[in-house]
Amino acid sequence: MIILNNINFFFNSFFLIYACALFGLYIFIAIYSSLELRFYMNKNKNVDYKMMLSFERLPSVSVIAPAYNEEKTIIENIRCLLSIYYPKLEVIIVNDGSTDNSLPKIIEHYDLVKVDIAVNDRLATAPIRNIYKSRNSAFANLIVIDKENGGKGDSLNAGINVSNSRLFLAVDVDCIIEPYGVLRMVKPFIEEEGGKVVIASGGVVRIANSCEIKDGKVVKVNYPKSFWAKFQVLEYFRAFALGRMAWSRVNGLLIISGAFGMFDKERVIKAGGYDVHNVGEDLEMVVRLRRYMHEVEKVKYKVSFIPDPLCWTEVPSSFNNLARQRNRWTRGAIDTIFKHRKLFLNPKYGMMGLISYTYWVFFEWLAPLIEFAGLVYFGCLLIIGQVDPYIFLVLTLFVYLFSVMFSLFAIFFETYTFFKYKGLHYLRKVIWFALIEMFTFHPINMLFSLKGNFDFFFRKNKKGWGKMNRTAFDANKE
Amino acid sequence: MIALKLKIRYWGARLLFFGFFALLIAIIFFFKISELNIIGLKITNPLYAYTADLEWWLYLLMYFIFVFFINSLIFIVFTIFIRNYKIRSKKRRKKYERIFTDKIMELIYNNSEKSSSIITIEDKISELNALAQKSYTKIILLNILRKIHAQAKDEVRMKAAEILKKMKLDNFIDIYLHSPYFRDKIFAMKIISEFELGMSDIFEFEAGGHPEYIIKLTKKRNYVLRSEAFVSLIKLAIHDDLSFLLDRELHVSIWDMNIVLKIFKDIKNNNINYTQLIESDSPRVAALGVLLANKHNKTDLKEIIFKKIGSKDGLLNFEAYAAFISMANNETDYNFFIEKFSKEDFIIKKAIVKSFANCPSITLSKAFMIYVIEEESLPLKVEAMKILVQLDINRVNEYKNSENIDILKARNQIVDFNLN
């Protein structure tokens, strides 16, 4: 009995301390992010981004968009990318060995011809079959690369090889980018806050499901109709508005969304380009780039973050697609964590080694595993009759109300800052989804993550992407 | 009154925030005691019977449950309130923007046509004044005037400044300059520098003391405020010799360089001490000096600028080359350039080749492009071919039969891209 009590005490204490640390960190990050976001809003309130168009010293930018079997949306997607306002912009579409009609469609619509382009193959990639440019001068800044299938990272590497610019913006081809999105992303690179070299900047990605899209622009923001996408709106609010801003401020940002991230091209090449074997190439790229800065260049640098919603993307709206996406994210994160284990609590890597990486290990990778262990432990206690219903209810209420409060704060902050969703209907729905999230989306997400762990450690397919079905943007769908 | 309102809002919000936290902390203690006595006022804890026997950790959990619940309600109420406020204020802003733009354009147009009498103009100004009673309407109005003033030229620009003068908003701008919110200070500085308040002929008798205060702002820790203050001082022709850039503590970013460049783009008669800037210890300041000297065609500084070629700082090195491209005019310059160029790394080389598109000397340009096509790597050949095709298409055609595969590739690419 004494042994059982000791075991109980150990586990109870462990779970309580872990939960308190997690909640404490969430609150701290949220408050810090909010203050930082307010500063950002005040700072940029009177900035006229159009003025930047007349700047004489602006870095050139290549938008690199890998595409795989995107025939339903590819024409509209490219039109959107071509409509971005930036004086020195080239758009590189990388057809990653699509098996559908993506390429013939692009060739026909944009009047493309094969060109004998000089490729600077500093990064190894799958063989490039052909490179195309348009005969129509309206699309003079469009380059289409047709290559053999090699995955997203490989496609981005091919795009980097062909790019003629100083910076590149890695995007998902189905993203809708705000017209001044690139200008805003470039700003930190030329602003050089605190005299630091900016090596990358990330932007906020918002959910385009059910939004009205016209001529490559989001004209009306709607709350998604899909059950799963509704939860992801909340999730994106929390992750982008209440998380990354704080990490960026302490210069500890480890992830820039693969759907929308800008990088210093030369530094990415020197760091070795994207890891083609990692399915979480966005996280891995940032970690490696930061390591390169610490180990090789050894100068003050910054990974910047822009909190304005600049990019809209379609998120998984079906259970299966969501499962595949989360599984891939988990495997990518574990792969990155193991590959860069040298960083763990290593003061040589500054904030990244001591705080950010350690946070990722304990609170991003291990959190679902510890949560699952907690549930198993609770089940055992229930079986042997060691659960006090009163304490159980209090603890459950505590966790539940914290999660609800955190989500409601994220909703409030979105309304206070960017106010993209306006209807009362949205407000009612999003509050309702915040109330039910803990008993619906959250446990399912945990299971996806567990499956990702299982697949990574016990299955051979740790590098697979899984199939994601695309639908053309349509507000009435779902 | 406005100043007081701003101060109350600023400090009130902070006080409320800290008060709320203090209250949350006070509640922890309050519910654990039976009664609280504040200056004779007794407040009984209604939950004492329940909380007295609770273990401390359970009590804390209960407390947090209470806090989370209250906060959740607060966030819902605030979200609804903010939502409604934003919708209302957006509508209001749009309405006033339309009204003010119409009225100002009418005023400028009629005024410049000289078709209306002085009385009508005064009436319209009074009308504008009547509409712009509240702070937010004044801000909308000032922003419209600022944009017109910045974008328009000559007479229209003058009229916009005259409207501002007649509206007598100096006091309002002054209050915003001294506001505790840094966003308000930035707004005020933008207006002051755009209209040169206190400095130009139109405003010389009003709004004294602005420059002194703005100089103080250049010492602030907030880098956004500091940067805006410098821009304002340059625009106000107070720091137009740019000597403040020599301050070792100051980091000049590419953003700052662009802003300075924009301001001085067309002002060739200025007080800039180019030599001092070019010889600065800071490579960024030196690069800006070179850039400005190049823009203002200071060929007499050629020797000092050429010394910067080969500098370790990439930007300074590039700007020195770019200046050379504009200023070089003889064979000695060219030979010196080729010698230095061949030692550069790829990125600098590429940027230099690209910047030759703006070279005034066609002979020099052509000679250099031919050198690059024949001597440099494939990507540089491509860049050079792009420029050569604009200068001498026949020369590009001559490469059709070149035995060098890379030259052929570069030529084919340019022909494919530009001529098909």
PDB file of C-alpha atoms in Angstrom, chain A residues 40-126:
ATOM      1  CA  TYR A  40       3.916  46.235 -33.742  1.00  0.00           C
ATOM      2  CA  MET A  41       0.474  47.693 -34.472  1.00  0.00           C
ATOM      3  CA  ASN A  42       1.425  51.097 -33.068  1.00  0.00           C
ATOM      4  CA  LYS A  43       4.730  51.070 -34.896  1.00  0.00           C
ATOM      5  CA  ASN A  44       3.176  50.313 -38.258  1.00  0.00           C
ATOM      6  CA  LYS A  45      -0.021  52.298 -37.869  1.00  0.00           C
ATOM      7  CA  ASN A  46       1.220  55.132 -40.060  1.00  0.00           C
ATOM      8  CA  VAL A  47       3.460  53.142 -42.388  1.00  0.00           C
ATOM      9  CA  ASP A  48       2.570  53.578 -46.012  1.00  0.00           C
ATOM     10  CA  TYR A  49       3.617  50.324 -47.626  1.00  0.00           C
ATOM     11  CA  LYS A  50       3.005  51.717 -51.085  1.00  0.00           C
ATOM     12  CA  MET A  51       5.847  54.112 -50.403  1.00  0.00           C
ATOM     13  CA  MET A  52       8.167  51.098 -50.329  1.00  0.00           C
ATOM     14  CA  LEU A  53       7.425  50.514 -53.983  1.00  0.00           C
ATOM     15  CA  SER A  54       9.443  53.623 -54.779  1.00  0.00           C
ATOM     16  CA  PHE A  55      12.470  52.562 -52.703  1.00  0.00           C
ATOM     17  CA  GLU A  56      15.651  52.315 -54.727  1.00  0.00           C
ATOM     18  CA  ARG A  57      17.356  49.714 -52.612  1.00  0.00           C
ATOM     19  CA  LEU A  58      14.900  46.861 -52.277  1.00  0.00           C
ATOM     20  CA  PRO A  59      16.052  43.257 -52.357  1.00  0.00           C
ATOM     21  CA  SER A  60      14.774  41.179 -55.246  1.00  0.00           C
ATOM     22  CA  VAL A  61      12.371  38.363 -54.328  1.00  0.00           C
ATOM     23  CA  SER A  62      11.535  35.029 -55.937  1.00  0.00           C
ATOM     24  CA  VAL A  63       8.246  33.454 -54.963  1.00  0.00           C
ATOM     25  CA  ILE A  64       8.819  29.694 -55.127  1.00  0.00           C
ATOM     26  CA  ALA A  65       5.707  27.545 -55.211  1.00  0.00           C
ATOM     27  CA  PRO A  66       6.019  23.773 -55.498  1.00  0.00           C
ATOM     28  CA  ALA A  67       3.006  22.104 -57.102  1.00  0.00           C
ATOM     29  CA  TYR A  68       2.042  18.471 -57.177  1.00  0.00           C
ATOM     30  CA  ASN A  69      -1.182  17.382 -58.864  1.00  0.00           C
ATOM     31  CA  GLU A  70      -2.900  20.732 -58.433  1.00  0.00           C
ATOM     32  CA  GLU A  71      -4.693  20.855 -61.761  1.00  0.00           C
ATOM     33  CA  LYS A  72      -8.003  21.959 -60.240  1.00  0.00           C
ATOM     34  CA  THR A  73      -6.610  25.160 -58.824  1.00  0.00           C
ATOM     35  CA  ILE A  74      -3.258  25.794 -60.484  1.00  0.00           C
ATOM     36  CA  ILE A  75      -4.316  28.441 -63.020  1.00  0.00           C
ATOM     37  CA  GLU A  76      -6.080  30.559 -60.406  1.00  0.00           C
ATOM     38  CA  ASN A  77      -3.221  30.009 -57.947  1.00  0.00           C
ATOM     39  CA  ILE A  78      -0.590  31.274 -60.385  1.00  0.00           C
ATOM     40  CA  ARG A  79      -2.759  34.273 -61.246  1.00  0.00           C
ATOM     41  CA  CYS A  80      -2.875  35.113 -57.556  1.00  0.00           C
ATOM     42  CA  LEU A  81       0.905  34.894 -57.243  1.00  0.00           C
ATOM     43  CA  LEU A  82       1.385  37.068 -60.320  1.00  0.00           C
ATOM     44  CA  SER A  83      -0.858  39.757 -58.858  1.00  0.00           C
ATOM     45  CA  ILE A  84       1.450  40.429 -55.880  1.00  0.00           C
ATOM     46  CA  TYR A  85       2.720  44.014 -55.706  1.00  0.00           C
ATOM     47  CA  TYR A  86       6.497  44.124 -55.594  1.00  0.00           C
ATOM     48  CA  PRO A  87       8.874  45.851 -57.977  1.00  0.00           C
ATOM     49  CA  LYS A  88      11.521  43.131 -58.182  1.00  0.00           C
ATOM     50  CA  LEU A  89       9.554  39.923 -58.189  1.00  0.00           C
ATOM     51  CA  GLU A  90       9.794  36.656 -60.073  1.00  0.00           C
ATOM     52  CA  VAL A  91       7.358  33.789 -59.634  1.00  0.00           C
ATOM     53  CA  ILE A  92       8.799  30.286 -59.896  1.00  0.00           C
ATOM     54  CA  ILE A  93       6.343  27.403 -60.081  1.00  0.00           C
ATOM     55  CA  VAL A  94       7.942  24.017 -59.570  1.00  0.00           C
ATOM     56  CA  ASN A  95       5.937  21.165 -61.031  1.00  0.00           C
ATOM     57  CA  ASP A  96       7.131  18.297 -58.866  1.00  0.00           C
ATOM     58  CA  GLY A  97       6.471  15.462 -61.323  1.00  0.00           C
ATOM     59  CA  SER A  98       2.693  15.856 -61.256  1.00  0.00           C
ATOM     60  CA  THR A  99       0.825  12.911 -62.731  1.00  0.00           C
ATOM     61  CA  ASP A 100      -2.262  14.949 -63.602  1.00  0.00           C
ATOM     62  CA  ASN A 101      -2.710  17.669 -66.199  1.00  0.00           C
ATOM     63  CA  SER A 102      -1.196  20.500 -64.137  1.00  0.00           C
ATOM     64  CA  LEU A 103       1.682  21.208 -66.516  1.00  0.00           C
ATOM     65  CA  PRO A 104      -0.228  21.083 -69.847  1.00  0.00           C
ATOM     66  CA  LYS A 105      -2.822  23.373 -68.310  1.00  0.00           C
ATOM     67  CA  ILE A 106      -0.214  25.922 -67.210  1.00  0.00           C
ATOM     68  CA  ILE A 107       1.571  25.751 -70.571  1.00  0.00           C
ATOM     69  CA  GLU A 108      -1.636  26.374 -72.442  1.00  0.00           C
ATOM     70  CA  HIS A 109      -3.037  29.088 -70.215  1.00  0.00           C
ATOM     71  CA  TYR A 110       0.146  31.083 -69.758  1.00  0.00           C
ATOM     72  CA  ASP A 111       1.484  30.505 -73.274  1.00  0.00           C
ATOM     73  CA  LEU A 112       4.711  28.900 -72.106  1.00  0.00           C
ATOM     74  CA  VAL A 113       7.682  27.835 -74.190  1.00  0.00           C
ATOM     75  CA  LYS A 114      10.683  25.729 -73.240  1.00  0.00           C
ATOM     76  CA  VAL A 115      13.785  27.767 -72.623  1.00  0.00           C
ATOM     77  CA  ASP A 116      17.394  26.787 -72.335  1.00  0.00           C
ATOM     78  CA  ILE A 117      17.937  28.441 -68.987  1.00  0.00           C
ATOM     79  CA  ALA A 118      21.246  28.404 -67.149  1.00  0.00           C
ATOM     80  CA  VAL A 119      20.648  26.624 -63.843  1.00  0.00           C
ATOM     81  CA  ASN A 120      23.020  27.271 -61.016  1.00  0.00           C
ATOM     82  CA  ASP A 121      22.781  23.829 -59.406  1.00  0.00           C
ATOM     83  CA  ARG A 122      24.302  24.633 -56.025  1.00  0.00           C
ATOM     84  CA  LEU A 123      21.733  22.433 -54.313  1.00  0.00           C
ATOM     85  CA  ALA A 124      21.303  18.838 -55.432  1.00  0.00           C
ATOM     86  CA  THR A 125      17.777  18.073 -56.668  1.00  0.00           C
ATOM     87  CA  ALA A 126      15.853  15.499 -58.655  1.00  0.00           C
TER      88      ALA A 126
END
